[in-house]
Amino acid sequence: MSVILSVKNLNKVYKGDFKALNNINLEINKGEIFALLGPNGAGKTTLINIICGIVNPTNGEILVDGFDNIKDFRKTRSLIGLVPQELVGEAFETVWNTVNFSRGLFGKPADHAYVEKTIKQLSLWDKKDSKMMTLSGGMKRRVMIAKALSHEPKILFLDEPTAGVDVSLRQDMWKQVRALQESGVTIILTTHYIEEAEEMADRIGVINNGEIIVTENKIDLMKKLGSKQLILELYDPLNFIPSSLSKWTLELNSDKSQLTYTYDSIKENSIPDLLSAICSAGILFKDIHTKQSSLEDIFIKLVKKS
Amino acid sequence: MNLHSIKAIYNFEMARWWRTVGQSILSPVISTTLYFVVFGSAIGSRIAEIDGISYGSFIVPGLVMLAVLTESISNASFGIYFPKFTGSIYEVLSAPISYVEILLGYVGAAATKSIILGIMILTTASFFVPLQIQHPFVMLFFLVLTSLTFCLFGFIIGLWADGFEKLQIIPALIITPLTFLGGSFYTISMLPPFWQKVSLFNPVVYLISGFRWSFYEKSDVSLKLSLIMVSIFLLVCIILIRWIFKTGYRLKN
């Protein structure tokens, strides 16, 4: 996959020596969905705003499709669409006018057919003549997406796209984001909903205190940093773990009815041995199941570690 | 030059103006009409001619300037302040558009509104008082130059303001008094010598004087001096805006 966005040694220091971004290096591949995760104040929005030209970097380099985002700002900005975190816009303007305004602002000639298609794709067509102030939060969010797509960008930044959006609308938006990816748009999203990143992203980046802690393919990340648990539901309560099982780090739950083995899913290959050792020890179990740690568990672990 | 972007901002601003036509056009036209009724017809008929011009006709250039100055500042400052206030400025800052183009869109629209308003007030005035414009091109030139200069000034105020109070404070506390004391309703030669000298520090005197000259060939200061002073003010505004855009003051962190 070719790189569409490259951030090199990027720093941002605000007045009072507050370091918002510390030596950020990041590459985004063409056509992927990249989720940038981080706690509040980690630097996600600052990073996006610098890439989009809204905030000045202190130093560093950003290349968008090979173009420098300061020297070739016209080229790079026309490739980028941004859906900000806040639902902002002209309250008295209609959906149709505000989306057409965005297209013109980004230097594109009027194309009513394209704007109509975009608005229809986002299920806003029946609201095209409604004023922004009359729309619900979810609709406003979709208008923001329509505005960001109005100039046919190659990269779309979604800063907390489903914040405050109900579950069914959130799933609709996920579908729309996937459809955009299929149409060739590279998507970079920040989110507080880890399950959103888990559901949507091809790659994950975690940022904390202005530093990128990790960037990894989602599946690899979950394999690498995630742990797995094998849980045995016992027939009879077990008072202690027999010494013949000391090779494995087993845990008994408080009512002594459950035996849990936590292991690294990549390295572990002794599960059959464990099960036969348990049987040999005369421990009977009525059920067996496994549990994989979620992206949320991994995220919390990473942020705490950093 | 990104013409589509300039056009988008310009049209968007003009559309906002038409949406609020009552506030943006009717209100200043009605206020000016009231000035003509009170000062032109009621009181004006009891005031002697000034430089051979009836008082009602004499105040026309001053009243046009009063409205144009106020509206130029108000339109241009609000035009850029409002997106800052709502947060929608992100879109302008992330668009492939240079600062000069942003300026052309916003200030161009604000200046257009002021010029239209000035012409409407002149037309309204012609219903109340006999009006003669001896140098229509000079009048138009002054109208455009003043609108442009004060729209730039308004744009600076809009960028500087971080609250609605600041947006109002300079027009209310500085511009309106300067306009009233700048010879809108009198010629500065009517003032005691000391105050005549003080008035020369008021930039609005030069605007009104030059503008009035285009109507009646009578002025407080020479036309050349008026032009020089307005041009200096325009230059100061351009330098300030250039600095703001270069540093990102109140626009970019």
Coordinates of C-alpha atoms in Angstrom, one line a residue:
Chain A
M1 CA 0.0 0.0 0.0
S2 CA 1.3 3.5 -0.8
V3 CA 1.6 6.2 1.8
I4 CA -0.9 9.1 1.3
L5 CA 0.0 11.0 4.5
S6 CA 3.3 11.3 6.2
V7 CA 4.1 13.2 9.4
K8 CA 7.7 13.5 10.3
N9 CA 9.2 14.8 13.5
L10 CA 6.2 17.0 14.2
N11 CA 6.2 19.2 17.3
K12 CA 3.8 21.7 18.7
V13 CA 4.6 23.8 21.7
Y14 CA 2.1 26.3 22.9
K15 CA 2.7 29.5 24.9
G16 CA 4.0 28.7 28.4
D17 CA 6.1 25.8 27.0
F18 CA 3.1 23.4 26.9
K19 CA 4.2 20.6 24.6
A20 CA 1.0 19.4 22.9
L21 CA 2.8 17.2 20.4
N22 CA 6.2 15.6 20.9
N23 CA 8.1 14.4 17.9
I24 CA 5.2 12.7 16.1
N25 CA 6.0 10.3 13.3
L26 CA 3.1 8.8 11.5
E27 CA 2.3 7.3 8.1
I28 CA -1.2 6.6 6.7
N29 CA -1.7 4.3 3.8
K30 CA -3.9 5.0 0.9
G31 CA -7.4 3.6 1.2
E32 CA -7.2 2.5 4.9
I33 CA -9.3 3.4 7.9
F34 CA -6.9 4.6 10.6
A35 CA -8.2 5.1 14.1
L36 CA -6.3 7.5 16.4
L37 CA -7.1 6.7 20.0
G38 CA -6.2 8.7 23.0
P39 CA -7.6 10.1 26.2
N40 CA -8.8 13.7 26.4
G41 CA -6.1 16.2 25.8
A42 CA -3.7 13.6 24.3
G43 CA -3.1 15.7 21.2
K44 CA -5.5 14.1 18.7
T45 CA -7.3 17.2 17.6
T46 CA -4.1 19.3 17.6
L47 CA -2.5 16.8 15.3
I48 CA -5.5 16.8 12.9
N49 CA -5.7 20.6 13.0
I50 CA -2.0 21.0 12.1
I51 CA -2.4 18.5 9.2
C52 CA -5.5 20.5 8.0
G53 CA -3.8 23.9 8.3
I54 CA -5.9 25.2 11.2
V55 CA -3.0 25.3 13.7
N56 CA 0.6 26.2 13.0
P57 CA 3.2 23.5 13.8
T58 CA 6.3 24.5 15.8
N59 CA 8.4 22.4 13.6
G60 CA 8.3 19.1 11.6
E61 CA 7.1 18.1 8.2
I62 CA 3.8 16.9 6.8
L63 CA 3.4 15.5 3.3
V64 CA 0.0 14.8 1.8
D65 CA 0.2 12.6 -1.3
G66 CA 3.8 13.8 -1.6
F67 CA 3.1 17.5 -1.2
D68 CA 4.3 19.7 1.7
N69 CA 1.3 21.0 3.6
I70 CA 2.8 24.5 4.0
K71 CA 4.6 25.1 0.7
D72 CA 1.9 23.4 -1.4
F73 CA -1.0 24.2 0.9
R74 CA -3.5 24.6 -2.0
K75 CA -2.8 21.1 -3.3
T76 CA -2.8 19.4 0.1
R77 CA -5.8 21.1 1.5
S78 CA -7.9 20.3 -1.6
L79 CA -7.1 16.6 -0.9
I80 CA -8.4 16.8 2.7
G81 CA -11.9 16.9 4.1
L82 CA -12.4 17.6 7.8
V83 CA -15.4 16.8 10.0
P84 CA -14.7 18.6 13.3
Q85 CA -15.7 17.5 16.7
E86 CA -18.0 20.3 17.3
L87 CA -21.3 20.7 15.3
V88 CA -20.6 24.2 13.9
G89 CA -22.1 26.1 11.1
E90 CA -24.4 28.9 10.0
A91 CA -27.6 28.3 11.9
F92 CA -29.8 30.2 9.5
E93 CA -28.4 28.7 6.3
T94 CA -30.1 25.8 4.5
V95 CA -28.4 22.4 4.2
W96 CA -28.2 22.8 0.4
N97 CA -26.6 26.2 0.5
T98 CA -24.1 25.3 3.3
V99 CA -22.9 22.2 1.4
N100 CA -22.6 24.2 -1.9
F101 CA -20.7 26.9 0.0
S102 CA -18.1 24.4 1.2
R103 CA -17.6 23.1 -2.3
G104 CA -17.0 26.6 -3.6
L105 CA -14.8 27.5 -0.7
F106 CA -12.5 24.6 -1.6
G107 CA -12.1 26.0 -5.1
K108 CA -14.4 23.6 -6.9
P109 CA -16.9 24.8 -9.6
A110 CA -20.5 24.3 -8.7
D111 CA -21.7 20.7 -9.4
H112 CA -25.3 20.3 -8.2
A113 CA -25.4 16.7 -9.4
Y114 CA -22.5 15.8 -7.2
V115 CA -23.8 17.7 -4.1
E116 CA -27.2 16.1 -4.7
K117 CA -25.6 12.6 -4.8
T118 CA -23.7 13.3 -1.6
I119 CA -26.7 14.7 0.3
K120 CA -28.8 11.7 -0.8
Q121 CA -26.1 9.2 0.3
L122 CA -26.2 10.8 3.7
S123 CA -30.0 10.5 3.8
L124 CA -30.4 14.3 4.0
W125 CA -32.2 14.9 0.7
D126 CA -35.6 15.6 2.3
K127 CA -33.9 18.1 4.6
K128 CA -32.0 20.0 1.8
D129 CA -34.1 23.1 2.2
S130 CA -34.2 23.0 6.1
K131 CA -32.2 25.5 8.0
M132 CA -29.3 24.1 10.0
M133 CA -30.8 25.2 13.3
T134 CA -33.9 23.0 12.8
L135 CA -31.8 19.8 12.4
S136 CA -31.2 17.2 15.1
G137 CA -27.7 16.5 16.3
G138 CA -27.3 13.4 14.2
M139 CA -28.5 15.3 11.1
K140 CA -26.1 18.1 11.7
R141 CA -23.3 15.6 12.0
R142 CA -24.3 14.2 8.6
V143 CA -24.3 17.7 7.1
M144 CA -20.8 18.2 8.5
I145 CA -19.8 15.0 6.7
A146 CA -21.5 16.2 3.5
K147 CA -19.6 19.6 3.7
A148 CA -16.3 17.7 4.2
L149 CA -17.1 15.5 1.2
S150 CA -18.4 18.3 -1.0
H151 CA -15.0 19.0 -2.7
E152 CA -14.3 15.3 -3.3
P153 CA -11.4 14.8 -1.0
K154 CA -9.0 11.8 -1.0
I155 CA -8.5 11.9 2.8
L156 CA -11.3 12.4 5.3
F157 CA -10.6 13.3 8.9
L158 CA -13.5 12.4 11.2
D159 CA -12.9 13.9 14.6
E160 CA -15.2 12.0 17.0
P161 CA -17.8 11.4 14.3
T162 CA -20.3 9.6 16.4
A163 CA -20.1 11.6 19.6
G164 CA -23.6 12.1 20.9
V165 CA -25.1 10.0 18.2
D166 CA -27.6 7.2 19.1
V167 CA -26.7 3.5 18.5
S168 CA -28.7 2.9 15.3
L169 CA -27.4 6.2 13.7
R170 CA -23.9 5.3 14.8
Q171 CA -24.2 2.0 12.9
D172 CA -25.6 3.9 9.8
M173 CA -22.6 6.1 10.0
W174 CA -20.2 3.1 10.2
K175 CA -21.8 1.8 7.0
Q176 CA -21.4 5.2 5.3
V177 CA -17.7 5.4 6.4
R178 CA -17.1 1.9 5.0
A179 CA -18.8 2.9 1.7
L180 CA -16.5 5.9 1.5
Q181 CA -13.5 3.7 2.0
E182 CA -14.7 1.4 -0.8
S183 CA -14.9 4.5 -3.0
G184 CA -11.2 5.0 -2.4
V185 CA -11.2 7.6 0.4
T186 CA -8.6 7.2 3.1
I187 CA -10.2 7.8 6.5
I188 CA -8.6 8.9 9.7
L189 CA -10.9 8.9 12.7
T190 CA -10.5 9.8 16.3
T191 CA -13.0 8.3 18.7
H192 CA -13.7 7.8 22.4
Y193 CA -15.7 4.7 21.5
I194 CA -13.1 2.0 21.4
E195 CA -15.6 -0.5 20.0
E196 CA -15.9 1.9 17.0
A197 CA -12.2 1.6 16.3
E198 CA -12.4 -2.1 16.9
E199 CA -15.3 -2.3 14.4
M200 CA -14.0 0.1 11.8
A201 CA -10.3 0.5 11.7
D202 CA -7.7 -1.3 9.7
R203 CA -4.9 0.2 11.7
I204 CA -4.8 1.7 15.2
G205 CA -2.7 4.5 16.5
V206 CA -2.6 5.4 20.2
I207 CA -1.5 8.9 21.3
N208 CA -1.0 10.0 24.9
N209 CA 0.6 13.2 26.3
G210 CA 1.4 14.3 22.7
E211 CA 3.3 11.2 21.8
I212 CA 2.4 8.3 19.6
I213 CA 2.7 5.2 21.7
V214 CA 1.9 2.6 19.1
T215 CA 0.7 2.3 15.5
E216 CA -0.2 -1.2 14.5
N217 CA -2.5 -3.2 12.3
K218 CA -5.6 -3.8 14.5
I219 CA -5.5 -7.6 14.3
D220 CA -1.7 -7.7 15.0
L221 CA -2.1 -5.2 17.9
M222 CA -4.8 -7.3 19.5
K223 CA -2.8 -10.5 19.0
K224 CA 0.4 -8.8 20.3
L225 CA -0.9 -6.9 23.2
G226 CA -4.0 -8.8 24.0
S227 CA -4.2 -11.7 26.3
K228 CA -6.6 -14.7 26.2
Q229 CA -8.3 -16.5 29.0
L230 CA -9.3 -20.1 29.2
I231 CA -12.1 -20.5 31.8
L232 CA -13.3 -23.9 33.2
E233 CA -16.6 -24.1 35.0
L234 CA -16.0 -26.8 37.6
Y235 CA -18.5 -29.5 38.7
D236 CA -17.5 -29.3 42.3
P237 CA -15.8 -26.5 44.2
L238 CA -12.0 -26.8 44.3
N239 CA -10.3 -25.9 47.6
F240 CA -6.8 -25.5 46.2
I241 CA -4.9 -25.9 42.9
P242 CA -3.0 -29.2 42.9
S243 CA 0.8 -28.9 42.7
S244 CA 0.8 -30.9 39.4
L245 CA -0.7 -27.9 37.8
S246 CA 1.9 -25.4 39.1
K247 CA 3.5 -25.2 35.7
W248 CA 0.5 -23.1 34.6
T249 CA -0.5 -19.8 36.3
L250 CA -4.1 -20.7 37.2
E251 CA -6.5 -18.7 39.3
L252 CA -9.5 -19.9 41.3
N253 CA -12.4 -17.5 41.6
S254 CA -13.8 -16.5 45.0
D255 CA -16.5 -19.2 45.1
K256 CA -14.0 -21.8 43.9
S257 CA -16.2 -22.9 41.0
Q258 CA -14.2 -21.5 38.2
L259 CA -10.6 -22.1 37.1
T260 CA -9.0 -19.4 34.9
Y261 CA -5.8 -19.6 32.9
T262 CA -4.6 -16.4 31.3
Y263 CA -2.1 -16.8 28.5
D264 CA -0.4 -15.1 25.6
S265 CA -2.3 -16.2 22.5
I266 CA 0.8 -16.1 20.3
K267 CA 3.3 -17.9 22.5
E268 CA 1.0 -20.4 24.2
N269 CA 0.9 -23.9 22.8
S270 CA 0.4 -26.1 25.9
I271 CA -3.4 -25.9 26.2
P272 CA -3.9 -29.7 25.4
D273 CA -1.2 -30.5 28.0
L274 CA -3.0 -28.3 30.6
L275 CA -6.4 -30.0 29.9
S276 CA -5.0 -33.5 30.2
A277 CA -3.2 -32.5 33.5
I278 CA -6.5 -31.1 34.9
C279 CA -8.2 -34.4 34.0
S280 CA -5.3 -36.4 35.5
A281 CA -5.7 -34.4 38.7
G282 CA -9.3 -35.6 38.9
I283 CA -10.8 -32.2 38.4
L284 CA -14.1 -32.4 36.5
F285 CA -15.5 -29.5 34.6
K286 CA -19.0 -29.0 33.1
D287 CA -18.1 -26.2 30.6
I288 CA -15.2 -24.5 29.0
H289 CA -14.9 -21.2 27.2
T290 CA -12.3 -18.6 26.2
K291 CA -12.2 -14.8 26.4
Q292 CA -10.1 -12.4 24.3
S293 CA -9.1 -9.1 25.8
S294 CA -10.8 -6.2 23.9
L295 CA -9.2 -3.2 22.2
E296 CA -10.4 -1.2 25.2
D297 CA -8.4 -3.4 27.6
I298 CA -5.3 -3.0 25.4
F299 CA -5.9 0.8 25.1
I300 CA -6.2 1.2 28.8
K301 CA -3.1 -0.9 29.4
L302 CA -1.1 1.1 26.8
V303 CA -2.2 4.5 28.2
K304 CA -1.4 3.5 31.8
K305 CA 2.0 2.2 30.8
S306 CA 2.9 5.4 29.0
Chain B
M1 CA -6.0 33.1 -7.6
N2 CA -8.7 30.9 -6.3
L3 CA -11.8 32.6 -7.8
H4 CA -14.3 29.9 -6.8
S5 CA -13.3 30.4 -3.1
I6 CA -13.5 34.2 -3.3
K7 CA -16.9 33.9 -5.0
A8 CA -18.2 31.4 -2.4
I9 CA -17.3 33.7 0.5
Y10 CA -18.6 36.8 -1.3
N11 CA -21.9 35.2 -2.3
F12 CA -22.3 33.7 1.2
E13 CA -21.8 37.0 2.8
M14 CA -24.1 38.8 0.4
A15 CA -26.8 36.1 0.9
R16 CA -26.6 36.7 4.7
W17 CA -27.1 40.5 4.0
W18 CA -30.2 39.9 2.0
R19 CA -31.6 37.5 4.6
T20 CA -31.4 40.4 7.1
V21 CA -32.5 43.1 4.7
G22 CA -34.6 44.9 7.3
Q23 CA -31.6 45.3 9.7
S24 CA -29.0 45.9 7.0
I25 CA -30.7 48.2 4.6
L26 CA -34.0 49.5 5.9
S27 CA -32.7 50.4 9.4
P28 CA -29.8 52.8 8.2
V29 CA -32.0 54.2 5.5
I30 CA -34.8 55.0 7.9
S31 CA -32.3 56.5 10.5
T32 CA -30.9 58.7 7.7
T33 CA -34.3 59.8 6.6
L34 CA -35.1 60.9 10.1
Y35 CA -31.9 63.0 10.1
F36 CA -33.1 64.7 6.9
V37 CA -36.6 65.3 8.4
V38 CA -35.2 66.7 11.7
F39 CA -32.1 68.6 10.5
G40 CA -32.9 69.1 6.9
S41 CA -36.6 70.2 7.0
A42 CA -37.6 71.0 10.6
I43 CA -34.4 72.7 12.0
G44 CA -32.6 73.1 8.7
S45 CA -35.1 75.7 7.4
R46 CA -34.2 78.0 10.4
I47 CA -30.4 77.6 9.9
A48 CA -28.6 79.9 7.6
E49 CA -26.8 78.6 4.4
I50 CA -23.3 77.3 4.8
D51 CA -20.9 78.3 2.0
G52 CA -23.9 79.2 0.0
I53 CA -25.5 75.7 0.4
S54 CA -28.8 75.1 2.2
Y55 CA -28.3 73.3 5.5
G56 CA -30.4 70.3 4.3
S57 CA -28.2 69.8 1.2
F58 CA -25.0 70.6 3.2
I59 CA -25.4 67.6 5.6
V60 CA -26.1 65.0 2.8
P61 CA -22.4 64.1 2.3
G62 CA -21.8 63.9 6.0
L63 CA -24.9 61.7 6.6
V64 CA -23.9 59.4 3.7
M65 CA -20.4 59.1 5.3
L66 CA -21.8 58.5 8.7
A67 CA -23.9 55.5 7.5
V68 CA -21.2 54.2 5.2
L69 CA -18.5 54.3 7.9
T70 CA -20.7 52.7 10.5
E71 CA -22.0 50.0 8.2
S72 CA -18.6 49.2 6.7
I73 CA -17.2 48.5 10.1
S74 CA -20.2 46.7 11.3
N75 CA -20.6 44.5 8.2
A76 CA -16.9 43.6 7.9
S77 CA -16.3 43.0 11.6
F78 CA -19.4 40.8 11.9
G79 CA -18.6 38.9 8.7
I80 CA -15.3 37.5 10.1
Y81 CA -16.3 37.6 13.8
F82 CA -19.4 35.4 13.4
P83 CA -17.5 32.3 11.9
K84 CA -15.0 32.8 14.7
F85 CA -17.8 32.9 17.3
T86 CA -19.6 29.8 15.9
G87 CA -16.4 27.9 15.2
S88 CA -17.1 27.5 11.5
I89 CA -13.9 29.5 10.8
Y90 CA -12.2 26.0 10.7
E91 CA -13.6 25.6 7.3
V92 CA -12.1 28.8 5.9
L93 CA -8.7 28.1 7.6
S94 CA -8.6 24.5 6.2
A95 CA -9.6 25.5 2.7
P96 CA -7.0 25.9 -0.1
I97 CA -7.3 29.6 -0.1
S98 CA -4.7 32.4 0.7
Y99 CA -5.2 35.2 3.1
V100 CA -5.5 37.7 0.3
E101 CA -8.4 35.6 -1.1
I102 CA -10.1 35.4 2.2
L103 CA -9.8 39.2 2.5
L104 CA -11.2 39.7 -1.0
G105 CA -14.2 37.6 -0.2
Y106 CA -15.1 39.1 3.1
V107 CA -14.0 42.7 2.6
G108 CA -15.3 42.7 -1.0
A109 CA -18.8 41.7 0.2
A110 CA -18.8 44.2 3.1
A111 CA -17.6 47.0 0.8
T112 CA -20.3 46.1 -1.8
K113 CA -22.9 46.4 0.9
S114 CA -21.6 49.8 2.1
I115 CA -21.5 51.2 -1.5
I116 CA -25.1 50.0 -2.2
L117 CA -26.2 51.5 1.1
G118 CA -24.4 54.8 0.3
I119 CA -26.2 55.0 -3.0
M120 CA -29.5 54.2 -1.4
I121 CA -29.1 57.0 1.2
L122 CA -28.1 59.4 -1.6
T123 CA -31.3 58.4 -3.5
T124 CA -33.4 58.8 -0.4
A125 CA -31.8 62.3 0.3
S126 CA -32.8 63.4 -3.2
F127 CA -36.5 63.1 -2.1
F128 CA -36.0 65.6 0.7
V129 CA -33.4 68.1 -0.4
P130 CA -32.1 69.5 -3.7
L131 CA -29.0 67.6 -4.5
Q132 CA -26.2 68.3 -6.9
I133 CA -23.1 66.2 -7.5
Q134 CA -20.6 68.3 -9.4
H135 CA -18.0 65.6 -9.6
P136 CA -19.8 62.3 -9.7
F137 CA -16.7 60.2 -10.4
V138 CA -14.8 61.8 -7.5
M139 CA -17.8 61.1 -5.3
L140 CA -17.9 57.5 -6.4
F141 CA -14.2 57.2 -5.9
F142 CA -14.4 58.6 -2.4
L143 CA -17.4 56.3 -1.6
V144 CA -15.5 53.2 -2.8
L145 CA -12.2 54.2 -1.1
T146 CA -14.0 55.0 2.2
S147 CA -16.0 51.8 2.1
L148 CA -12.9 49.7 1.4
T149 CA -10.8 51.4 4.0
F150 CA -13.3 51.1 6.8
C151 CA -14.3 47.6 5.8
L152 CA -10.6 46.7 6.2
F153 CA -10.7 48.4 9.6
G154 CA -13.9 46.5 10.5
F155 CA -12.2 43.3 9.4
I156 CA -9.3 44.0 11.8
I157 CA -11.9 44.7 14.6
G158 CA -13.6 41.4 13.8
L159 CA -10.3 39.5 14.0
W160 CA -9.3 41.3 17.2
A161 CA -12.6 40.9 19.0
D162 CA -13.0 37.9 21.3
G163 CA -16.5 38.9 22.4
F164 CA -19.5 40.8 21.2
E165 CA -18.7 43.7 23.6
K166 CA -15.3 44.3 21.9
L167 CA -17.1 44.1 18.5
Q168 CA -19.2 47.1 19.5
I169 CA -16.8 49.1 21.6
I170 CA -14.6 50.7 18.9
P171 CA -17.6 51.7 16.6
A172 CA -19.6 53.0 19.6
L173 CA -16.8 54.7 21.5
I174 CA -14.5 55.9 18.8
I175 CA -16.0 55.8 15.3
T176 CA -19.4 57.4 16.0
P177 CA -18.0 60.3 18.1
L178 CA -15.3 60.9 15.4
T179 CA -17.9 60.9 12.7
F180 CA -20.2 63.3 14.6
L181 CA -17.3 65.6 15.3
G182 CA -15.8 65.2 11.9
G183 CA -18.0 67.8 10.2
S184 CA -21.1 65.7 9.3
F185 CA -23.4 68.5 10.5
Y186 CA -21.1 71.5 10.3
T187 CA -18.0 72.9 8.7
I188 CA -15.0 72.9 11.0
S189 CA -14.5 76.6 10.2
M190 CA -17.5 77.2 12.4
L191 CA -15.5 76.0 15.4
P192 CA -13.2 78.1 17.6
P193 CA -9.6 78.1 16.3
F194 CA -8.3 75.7 19.0
W195 CA -11.0 73.1 18.1
Q196 CA -10.4 73.6 14.4
K197 CA -6.8 72.5 15.0
V198 CA -7.9 69.5 17.2
S199 CA -10.4 68.5 14.4
L200 CA -7.5 68.1 12.0
F201 CA -6.4 65.1 14.0
N202 CA -9.7 63.4 13.3
P203 CA -9.3 61.3 10.1
V204 CA -13.1 61.4 9.4
V205 CA -12.8 65.2 8.8
Y206 CA -10.7 64.4 5.6
L207 CA -13.3 61.8 4.4
I208 CA -16.3 64.1 4.8
S209 CA -14.4 67.1 3.5
G210 CA -13.3 65.3 0.3
F211 CA -16.7 63.7 -0.2
R212 CA -18.4 67.0 0.3
W213 CA -16.1 68.6 -2.2
S214 CA -17.3 66.2 -4.9
F215 CA -20.8 67.5 -4.3
Y216 CA -20.4 71.3 -3.9
E217 CA -16.7 72.0 -4.6
K218 CA -16.5 73.3 -1.0
S219 CA -14.4 71.6 1.6
D220 CA -12.7 72.1 5.0
V221 CA -9.3 70.8 3.7
S222 CA -8.0 70.4 0.2
L223 CA -9.1 67.5 -1.9
K224 CA -5.4 66.4 -2.2
L225 CA -4.9 66.3 1.5
S226 CA -8.2 64.4 1.9
L227 CA -7.0 61.8 -0.5
I228 CA -3.6 61.5 1.1
M229 CA -5.1 61.0 4.6
V230 CA -7.6 58.4 3.4
S231 CA -4.8 56.6 1.5
I232 CA -2.6 56.7 4.6
F233 CA -5.4 55.1 6.7
L234 CA -5.9 52.5 4.0
L235 CA -2.2 51.7 4.0
V236 CA -2.1 51.4 7.8
C237 CA -5.1 48.9 7.7
I238 CA -3.4 46.9 4.9
I239 CA -0.1 46.7 7.0
L240 CA -2.0 45.7 10.1
I241 CA -3.9 43.0 8.2
R242 CA -0.8 41.7 6.6
W243 CA 0.8 41.4 10.1
I244 CA -2.3 39.6 11.5
F245 CA -2.3 37.1 8.6
K246 CA 1.5 36.6 8.9
T247 CA 1.4 35.9 12.6
G248 CA -2.0 34.2 12.7
Y249 CA -3.0 36.6 15.5
R250 CA -6.4 35.5 16.9
L251 CA -6.8 33.2 13.9
K252 CA -4.3 30.4 14.4
N253 CA -2.5 29.1 17.4

